[in-house]
Coordinates of N, CA and C and ligand atoms in Angstrom, one line a residue:
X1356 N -5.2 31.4 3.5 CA -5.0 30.0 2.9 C -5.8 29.0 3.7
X1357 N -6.7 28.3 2.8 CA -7.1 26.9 4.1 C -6.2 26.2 3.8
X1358 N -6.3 25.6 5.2 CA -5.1 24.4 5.5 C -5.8 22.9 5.2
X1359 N -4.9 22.3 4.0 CA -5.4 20.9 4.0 C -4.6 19.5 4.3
X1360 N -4.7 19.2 5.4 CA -3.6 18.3 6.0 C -3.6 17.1 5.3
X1361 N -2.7 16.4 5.9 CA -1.9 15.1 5.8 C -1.2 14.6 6.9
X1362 N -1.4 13.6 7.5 CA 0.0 12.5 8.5 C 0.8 12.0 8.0
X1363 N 1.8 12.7 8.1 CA 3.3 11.7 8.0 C 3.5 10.9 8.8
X1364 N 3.5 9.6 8.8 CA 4.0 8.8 9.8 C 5.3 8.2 9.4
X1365 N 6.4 8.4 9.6 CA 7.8 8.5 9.6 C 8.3 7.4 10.5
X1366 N 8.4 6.1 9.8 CA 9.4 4.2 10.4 C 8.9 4.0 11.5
X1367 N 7.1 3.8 11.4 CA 6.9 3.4 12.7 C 6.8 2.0 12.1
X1368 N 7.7 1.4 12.4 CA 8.0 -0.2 12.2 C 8.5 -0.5 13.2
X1369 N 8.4 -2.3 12.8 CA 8.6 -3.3 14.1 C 10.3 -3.0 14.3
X1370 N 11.6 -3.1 13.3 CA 12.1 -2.7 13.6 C 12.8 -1.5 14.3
X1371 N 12.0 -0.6 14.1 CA 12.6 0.9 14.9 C 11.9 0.7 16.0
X1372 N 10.6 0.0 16.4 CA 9.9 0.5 17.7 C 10.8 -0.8 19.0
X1373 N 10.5 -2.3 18.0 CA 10.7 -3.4 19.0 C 12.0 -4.2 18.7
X1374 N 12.5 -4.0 17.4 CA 13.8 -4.8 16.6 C 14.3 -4.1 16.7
X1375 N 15.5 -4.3 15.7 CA 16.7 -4.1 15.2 C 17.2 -3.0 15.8
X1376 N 16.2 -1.8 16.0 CA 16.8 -0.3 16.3 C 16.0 0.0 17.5
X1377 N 15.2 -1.0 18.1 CA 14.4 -0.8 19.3 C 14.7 0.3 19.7
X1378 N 13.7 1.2 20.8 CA 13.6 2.4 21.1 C 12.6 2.8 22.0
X1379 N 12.8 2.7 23.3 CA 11.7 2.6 24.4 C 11.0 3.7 24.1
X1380 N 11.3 5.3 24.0 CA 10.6 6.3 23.3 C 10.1 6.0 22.4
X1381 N 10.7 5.7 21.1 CA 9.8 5.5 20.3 C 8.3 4.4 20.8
X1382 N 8.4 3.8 21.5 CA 7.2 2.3 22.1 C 6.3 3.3 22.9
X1383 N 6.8 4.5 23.2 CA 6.1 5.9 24.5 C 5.4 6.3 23.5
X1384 N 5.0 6.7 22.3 CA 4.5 7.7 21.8 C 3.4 6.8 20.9
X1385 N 3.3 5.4 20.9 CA 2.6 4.6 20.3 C 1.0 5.1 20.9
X1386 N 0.4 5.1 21.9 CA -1.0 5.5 22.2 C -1.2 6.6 21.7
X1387 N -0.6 7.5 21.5 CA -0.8 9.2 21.3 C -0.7 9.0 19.6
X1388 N -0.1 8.4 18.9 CA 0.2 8.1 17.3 C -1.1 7.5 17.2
X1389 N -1.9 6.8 17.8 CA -2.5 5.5 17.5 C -3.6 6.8 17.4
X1390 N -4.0 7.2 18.6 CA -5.2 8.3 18.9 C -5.5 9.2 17.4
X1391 N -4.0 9.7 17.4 CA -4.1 10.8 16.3 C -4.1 10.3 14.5
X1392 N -4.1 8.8 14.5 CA -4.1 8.3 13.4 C -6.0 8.2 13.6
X1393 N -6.2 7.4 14.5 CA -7.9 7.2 14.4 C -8.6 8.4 14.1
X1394 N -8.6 9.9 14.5 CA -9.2 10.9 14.4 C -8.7 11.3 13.4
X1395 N -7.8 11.1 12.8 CA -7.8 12.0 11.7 C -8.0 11.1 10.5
X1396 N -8.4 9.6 10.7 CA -9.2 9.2 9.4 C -10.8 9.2 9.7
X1397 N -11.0 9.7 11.2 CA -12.6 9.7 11.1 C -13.1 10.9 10.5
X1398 N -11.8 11.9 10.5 CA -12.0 13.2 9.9 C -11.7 13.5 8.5
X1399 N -11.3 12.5 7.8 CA -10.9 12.6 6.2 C -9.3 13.1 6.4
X1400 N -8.8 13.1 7.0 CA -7.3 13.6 7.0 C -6.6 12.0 6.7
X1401 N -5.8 12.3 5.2 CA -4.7 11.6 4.9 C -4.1 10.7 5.6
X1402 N -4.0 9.7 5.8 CA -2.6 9.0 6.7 C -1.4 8.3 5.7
X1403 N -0.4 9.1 5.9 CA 0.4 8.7 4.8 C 2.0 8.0 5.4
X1404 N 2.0 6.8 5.5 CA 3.4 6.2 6.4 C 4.7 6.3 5.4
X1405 N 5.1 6.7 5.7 CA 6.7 6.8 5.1 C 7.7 5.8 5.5
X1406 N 7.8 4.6 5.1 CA 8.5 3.4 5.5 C 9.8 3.3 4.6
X1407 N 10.8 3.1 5.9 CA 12.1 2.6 5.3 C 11.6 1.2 4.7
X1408 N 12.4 0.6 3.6 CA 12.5 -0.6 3.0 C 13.6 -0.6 2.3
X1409 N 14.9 -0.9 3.0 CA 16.0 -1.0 2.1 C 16.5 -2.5 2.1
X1410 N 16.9 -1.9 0.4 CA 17.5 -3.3 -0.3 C 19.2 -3.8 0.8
X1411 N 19.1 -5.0 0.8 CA 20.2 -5.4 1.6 C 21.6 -5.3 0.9
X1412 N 23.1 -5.5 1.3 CA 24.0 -5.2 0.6 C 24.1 -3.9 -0.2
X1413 N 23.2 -2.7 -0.5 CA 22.8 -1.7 -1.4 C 23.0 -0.8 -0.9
X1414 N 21.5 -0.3 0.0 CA 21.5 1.1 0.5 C 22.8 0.9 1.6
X1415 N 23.6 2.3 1.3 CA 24.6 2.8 2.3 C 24.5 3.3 3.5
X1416 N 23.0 3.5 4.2 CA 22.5 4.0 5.4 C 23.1 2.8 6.5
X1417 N 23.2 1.5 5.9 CA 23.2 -0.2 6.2 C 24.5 -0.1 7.1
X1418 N 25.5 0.4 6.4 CA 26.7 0.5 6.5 C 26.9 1.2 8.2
X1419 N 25.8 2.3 8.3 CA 26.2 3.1 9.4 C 25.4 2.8 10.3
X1420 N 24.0 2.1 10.3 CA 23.4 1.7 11.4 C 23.0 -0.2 11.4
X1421 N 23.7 -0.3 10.6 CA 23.5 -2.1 10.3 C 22.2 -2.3 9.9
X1422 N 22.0 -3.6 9.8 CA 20.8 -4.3 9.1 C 19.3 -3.6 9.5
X1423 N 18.6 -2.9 9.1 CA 17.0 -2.5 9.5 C 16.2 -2.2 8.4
X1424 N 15.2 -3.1 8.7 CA 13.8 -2.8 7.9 C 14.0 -2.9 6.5
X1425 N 14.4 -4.1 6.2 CA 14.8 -4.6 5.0 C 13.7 -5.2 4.1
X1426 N 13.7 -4.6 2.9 CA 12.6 -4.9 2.3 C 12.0 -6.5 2.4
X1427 N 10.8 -6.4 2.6 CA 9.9 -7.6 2.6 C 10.3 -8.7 4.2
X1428 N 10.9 -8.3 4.7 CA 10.8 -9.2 6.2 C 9.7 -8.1 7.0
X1429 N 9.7 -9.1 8.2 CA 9.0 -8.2 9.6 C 9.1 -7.3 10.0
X1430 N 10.5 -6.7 9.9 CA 10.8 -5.5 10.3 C 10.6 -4.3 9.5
X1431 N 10.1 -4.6 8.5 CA 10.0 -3.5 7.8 C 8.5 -3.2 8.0
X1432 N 7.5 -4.0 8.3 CA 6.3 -4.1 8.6 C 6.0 -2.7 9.9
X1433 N 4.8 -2.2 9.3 CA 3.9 -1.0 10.2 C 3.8 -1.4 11.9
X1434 N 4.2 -1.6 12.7 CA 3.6 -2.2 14.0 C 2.2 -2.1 13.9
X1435 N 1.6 -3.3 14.3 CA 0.6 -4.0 14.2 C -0.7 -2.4 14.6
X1436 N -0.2 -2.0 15.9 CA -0.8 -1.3 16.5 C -1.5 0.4 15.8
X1437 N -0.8 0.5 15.3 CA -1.1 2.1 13.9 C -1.9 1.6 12.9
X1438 N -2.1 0.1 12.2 CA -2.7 -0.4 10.6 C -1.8 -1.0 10.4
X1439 N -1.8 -0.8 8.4 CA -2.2 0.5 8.1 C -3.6 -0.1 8.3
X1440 N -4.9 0.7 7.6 CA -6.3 0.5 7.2 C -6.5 0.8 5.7
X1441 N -6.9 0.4 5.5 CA -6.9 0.2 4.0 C -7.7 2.0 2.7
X1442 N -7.9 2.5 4.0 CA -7.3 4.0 3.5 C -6.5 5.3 3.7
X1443 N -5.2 4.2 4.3 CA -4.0 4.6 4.2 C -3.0 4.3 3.1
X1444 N -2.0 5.2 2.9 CA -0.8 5.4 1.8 C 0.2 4.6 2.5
X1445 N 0.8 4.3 1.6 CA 1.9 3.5 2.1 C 3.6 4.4 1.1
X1446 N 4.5 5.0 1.6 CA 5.5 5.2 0.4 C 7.0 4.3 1.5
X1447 N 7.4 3.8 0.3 CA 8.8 3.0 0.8 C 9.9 3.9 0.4
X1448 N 11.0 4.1 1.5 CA 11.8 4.8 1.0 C 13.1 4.3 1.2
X1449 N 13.9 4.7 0.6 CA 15.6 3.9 0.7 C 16.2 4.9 1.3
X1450 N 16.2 5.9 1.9 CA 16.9 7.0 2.6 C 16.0 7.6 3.6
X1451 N 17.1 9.0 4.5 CA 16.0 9.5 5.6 C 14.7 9.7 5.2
X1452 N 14.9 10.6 4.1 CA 13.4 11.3 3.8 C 12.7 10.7 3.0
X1453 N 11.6 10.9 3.6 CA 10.1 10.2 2.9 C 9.5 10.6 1.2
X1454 N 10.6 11.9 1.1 CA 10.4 12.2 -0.3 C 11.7 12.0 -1.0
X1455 N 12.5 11.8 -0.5 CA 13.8 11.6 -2.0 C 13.8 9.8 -2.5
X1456 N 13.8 10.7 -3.7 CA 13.3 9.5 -4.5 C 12.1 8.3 -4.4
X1457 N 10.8 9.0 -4.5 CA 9.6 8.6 -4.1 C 8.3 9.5 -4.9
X1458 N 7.4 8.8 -4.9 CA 6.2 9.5 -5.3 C 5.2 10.6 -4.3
X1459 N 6.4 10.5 -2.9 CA 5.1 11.5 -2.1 C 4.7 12.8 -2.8
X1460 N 5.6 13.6 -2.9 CA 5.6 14.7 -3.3 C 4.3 14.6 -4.3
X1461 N 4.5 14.0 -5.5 CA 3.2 13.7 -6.0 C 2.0 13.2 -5.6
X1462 N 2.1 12.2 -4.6 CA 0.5 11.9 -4.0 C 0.1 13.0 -3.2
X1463 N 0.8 14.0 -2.1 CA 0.8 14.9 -1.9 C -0.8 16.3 -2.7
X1464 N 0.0 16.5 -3.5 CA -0.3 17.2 -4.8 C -1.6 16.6 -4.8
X1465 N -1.7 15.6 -5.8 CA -2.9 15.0 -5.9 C -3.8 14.9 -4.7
X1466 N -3.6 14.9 -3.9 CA -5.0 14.8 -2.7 C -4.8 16.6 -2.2
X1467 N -3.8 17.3 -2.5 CA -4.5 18.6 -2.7 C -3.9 19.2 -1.5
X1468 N -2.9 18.6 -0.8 CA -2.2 18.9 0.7 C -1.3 20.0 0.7
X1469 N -1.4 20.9 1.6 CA -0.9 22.1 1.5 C 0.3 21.7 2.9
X1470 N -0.2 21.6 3.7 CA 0.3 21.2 5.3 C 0.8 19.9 6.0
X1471 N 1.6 19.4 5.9 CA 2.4 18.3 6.7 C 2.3 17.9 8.2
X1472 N 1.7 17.2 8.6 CA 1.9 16.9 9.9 C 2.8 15.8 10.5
X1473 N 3.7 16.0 10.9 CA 4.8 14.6 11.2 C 4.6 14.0 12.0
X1474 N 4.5 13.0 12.0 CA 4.8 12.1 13.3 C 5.9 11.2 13.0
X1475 N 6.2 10.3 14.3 CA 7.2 8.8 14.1 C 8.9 9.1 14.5
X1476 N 9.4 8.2 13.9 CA 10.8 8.1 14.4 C 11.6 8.3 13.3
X1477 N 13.0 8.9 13.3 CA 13.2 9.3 15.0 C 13.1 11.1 14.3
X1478 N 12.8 12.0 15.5 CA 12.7 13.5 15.4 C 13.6 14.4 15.1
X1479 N 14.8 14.2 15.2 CA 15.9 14.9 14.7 C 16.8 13.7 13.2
X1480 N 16.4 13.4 12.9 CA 16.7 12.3 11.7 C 15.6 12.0 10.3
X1481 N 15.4 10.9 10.5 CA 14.4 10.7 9.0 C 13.3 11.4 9.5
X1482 N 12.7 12.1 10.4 CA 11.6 13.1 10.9 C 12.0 14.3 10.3
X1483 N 13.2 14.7 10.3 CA 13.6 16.0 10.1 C 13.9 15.9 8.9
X1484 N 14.4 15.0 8.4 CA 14.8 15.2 6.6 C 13.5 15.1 5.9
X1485 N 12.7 14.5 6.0 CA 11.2 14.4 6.1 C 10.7 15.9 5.7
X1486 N 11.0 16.6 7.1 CA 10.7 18.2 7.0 C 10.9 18.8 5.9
X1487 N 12.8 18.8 5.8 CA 13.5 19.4 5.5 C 12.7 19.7 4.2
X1488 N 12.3 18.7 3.1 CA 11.9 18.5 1.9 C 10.5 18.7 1.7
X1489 N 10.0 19.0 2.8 CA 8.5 19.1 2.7 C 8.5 20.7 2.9
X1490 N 9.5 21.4 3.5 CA 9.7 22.8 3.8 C 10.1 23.7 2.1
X1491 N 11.5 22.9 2.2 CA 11.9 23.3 0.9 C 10.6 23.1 -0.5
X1492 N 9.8 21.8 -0.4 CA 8.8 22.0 -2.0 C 7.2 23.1 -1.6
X1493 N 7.6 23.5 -0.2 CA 6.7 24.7 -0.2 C 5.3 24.6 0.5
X1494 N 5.3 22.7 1.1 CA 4.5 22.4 2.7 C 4.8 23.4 3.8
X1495 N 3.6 23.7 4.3 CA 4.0 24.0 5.5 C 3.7 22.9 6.8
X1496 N 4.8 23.1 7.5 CA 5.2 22.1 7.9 C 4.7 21.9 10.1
X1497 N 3.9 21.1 10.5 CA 3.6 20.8 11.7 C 4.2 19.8 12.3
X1498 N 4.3 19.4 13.7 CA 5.0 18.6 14.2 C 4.0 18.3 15.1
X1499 N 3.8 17.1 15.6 CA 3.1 16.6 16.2 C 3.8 16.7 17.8
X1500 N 4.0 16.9 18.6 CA 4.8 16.8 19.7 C 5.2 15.6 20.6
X1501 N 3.7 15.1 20.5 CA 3.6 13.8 21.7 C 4.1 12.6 20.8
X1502 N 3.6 12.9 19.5 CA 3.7 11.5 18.4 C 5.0 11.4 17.6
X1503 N 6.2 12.1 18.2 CA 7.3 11.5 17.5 C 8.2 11.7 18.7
X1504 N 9.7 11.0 18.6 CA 10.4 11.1 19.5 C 12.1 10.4 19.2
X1505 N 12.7 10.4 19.5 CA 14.4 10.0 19.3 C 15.1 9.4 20.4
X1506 N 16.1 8.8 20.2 CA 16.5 7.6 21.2 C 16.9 8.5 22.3
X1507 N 17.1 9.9 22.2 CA 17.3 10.6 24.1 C 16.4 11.8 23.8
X1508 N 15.8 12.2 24.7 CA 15.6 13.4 25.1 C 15.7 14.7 23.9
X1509 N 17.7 14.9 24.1 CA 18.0 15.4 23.5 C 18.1 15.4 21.8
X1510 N 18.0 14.2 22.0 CA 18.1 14.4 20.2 C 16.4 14.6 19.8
X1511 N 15.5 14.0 20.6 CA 13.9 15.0 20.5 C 14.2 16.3 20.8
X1512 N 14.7 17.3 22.0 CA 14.5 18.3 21.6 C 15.3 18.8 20.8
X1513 N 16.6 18.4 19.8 CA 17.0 19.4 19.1 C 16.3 19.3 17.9
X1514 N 16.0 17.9 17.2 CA 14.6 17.9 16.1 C 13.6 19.2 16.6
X1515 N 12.9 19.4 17.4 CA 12.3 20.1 17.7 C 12.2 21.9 17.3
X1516 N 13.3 22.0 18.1 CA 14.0 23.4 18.1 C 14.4 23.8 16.8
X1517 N 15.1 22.7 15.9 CA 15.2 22.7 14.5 C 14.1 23.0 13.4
X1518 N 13.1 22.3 14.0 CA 11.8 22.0 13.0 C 11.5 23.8 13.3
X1519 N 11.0 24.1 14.6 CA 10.5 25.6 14.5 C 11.5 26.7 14.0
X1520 N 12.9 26.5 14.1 CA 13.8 28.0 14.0 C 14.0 27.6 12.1
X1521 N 14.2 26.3 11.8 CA 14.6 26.6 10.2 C 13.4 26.2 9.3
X1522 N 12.2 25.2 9.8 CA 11.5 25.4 8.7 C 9.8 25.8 9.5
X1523 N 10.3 26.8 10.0 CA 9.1 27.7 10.6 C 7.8 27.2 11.1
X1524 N 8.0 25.7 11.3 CA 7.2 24.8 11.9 C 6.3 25.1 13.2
X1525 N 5.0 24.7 12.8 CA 4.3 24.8 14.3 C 4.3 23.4 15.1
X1526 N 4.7 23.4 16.6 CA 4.3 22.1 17.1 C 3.3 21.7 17.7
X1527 N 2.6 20.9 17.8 CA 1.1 21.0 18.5 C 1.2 19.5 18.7
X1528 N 0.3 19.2 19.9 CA 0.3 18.1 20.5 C -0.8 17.7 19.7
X1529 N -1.2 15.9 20.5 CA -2.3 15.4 19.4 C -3.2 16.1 19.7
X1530 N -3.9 16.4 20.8 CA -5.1 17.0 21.2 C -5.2 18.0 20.7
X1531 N -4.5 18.9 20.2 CA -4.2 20.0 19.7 C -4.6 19.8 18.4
X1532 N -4.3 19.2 17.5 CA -4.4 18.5 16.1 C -6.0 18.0 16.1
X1533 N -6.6 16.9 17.2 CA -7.7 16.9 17.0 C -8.8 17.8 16.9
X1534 N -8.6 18.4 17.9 CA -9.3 19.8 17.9 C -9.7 20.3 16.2
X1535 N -8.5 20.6 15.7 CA -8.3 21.2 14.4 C -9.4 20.1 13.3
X1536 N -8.8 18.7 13.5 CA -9.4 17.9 12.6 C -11.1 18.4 12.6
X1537 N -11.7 18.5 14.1 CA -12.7 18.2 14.0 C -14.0 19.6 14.0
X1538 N -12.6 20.1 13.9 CA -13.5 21.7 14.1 C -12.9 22.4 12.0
X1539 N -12.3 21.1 11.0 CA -12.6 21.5 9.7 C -13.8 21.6 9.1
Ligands
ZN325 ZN1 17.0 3.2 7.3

């Protein structure tokens, strides 16, 4: 099979990195996200951001982690630092994953992507439901190592451990991924 990628970039927003849900980890993996976004659009690889935008009073996620990344304010906004660039995807989502109820799955398809690469926040959460759905419609599924992470440690390594034991995930750092980009 050749492998034809795509970047998931999974709530790298102002809210998850510096607002609402601030996250010193997540603000650690910004250089290494930034690197692996540049190279892999100098290489034709997809950059596809998966952004929460929930409606206020509505989505029930609200309920359990309070107000974040509410459609059309600042927080819902890409941090300045990643783009987007204007040939990147943008999908808004109301829940963890980047595909329920959304068109990725379809833009997917149409640019012809076999292989998922995840990045962003958080790694055991909307990173992993992310997976979860990219595993199940039959992506195979990569994880970027250095470019995603969770409010401890622990909850990056058990995203981790997860992504390899149930959806048979390879992890590879950016450098690792460049390599790849530039040796397609
Ligand atoms: Zn959310």
């Amino acid at each position: 099979m050749k492998f034809k990628y795509a970047i998931l970039v999974v709530d790298m927003l102002n809210d998850f990195v510096t607002g609402a849900l601030k996250c010193e980890r997540g603000l650690a993996i910004v250089p290494q996200a930034k690197k692996l976004l540049e190279e892999a659009r100098k290489n034709h690889v997809p950059v596809i951001f998966c952004n929460d935008s929930h409606l206020p009073n509505i989505d029930h996620e609200l309920k359990l982690w309070g107000n974040h990344a509410i459609k059309g304010t600042e927080g819902a906004k890409i941090i300045p630092e990643l783009g987007p660039q204007p040939t990147d995807y943008i999908i808004e989502k109301r829940r963890y994953s980047g595909f329920f109820h959304t068109d990725l799955d379809l833009l997917l398809k149409e640019l012809g992507v076999n292989t998922v690469i995840l990045t962003g926040l958080h790694t055991h959460m909307c990173v992993r439901h992310t997976a979860a759905d990219a595993y199940q419609l039959g992506y195979k599924v990569i994880a970027c190592s250095d470019a995603t992470d969770s409010f401890t440690k622990e909850d990056y390594d058990y995203g981790i451990k997860y992504f390899k034991e149930v959806y048979d995930a390879e992890i590879l750092n950016t450098n690792e991924l460049v390599k790849i980009f530039e040796g397609q």
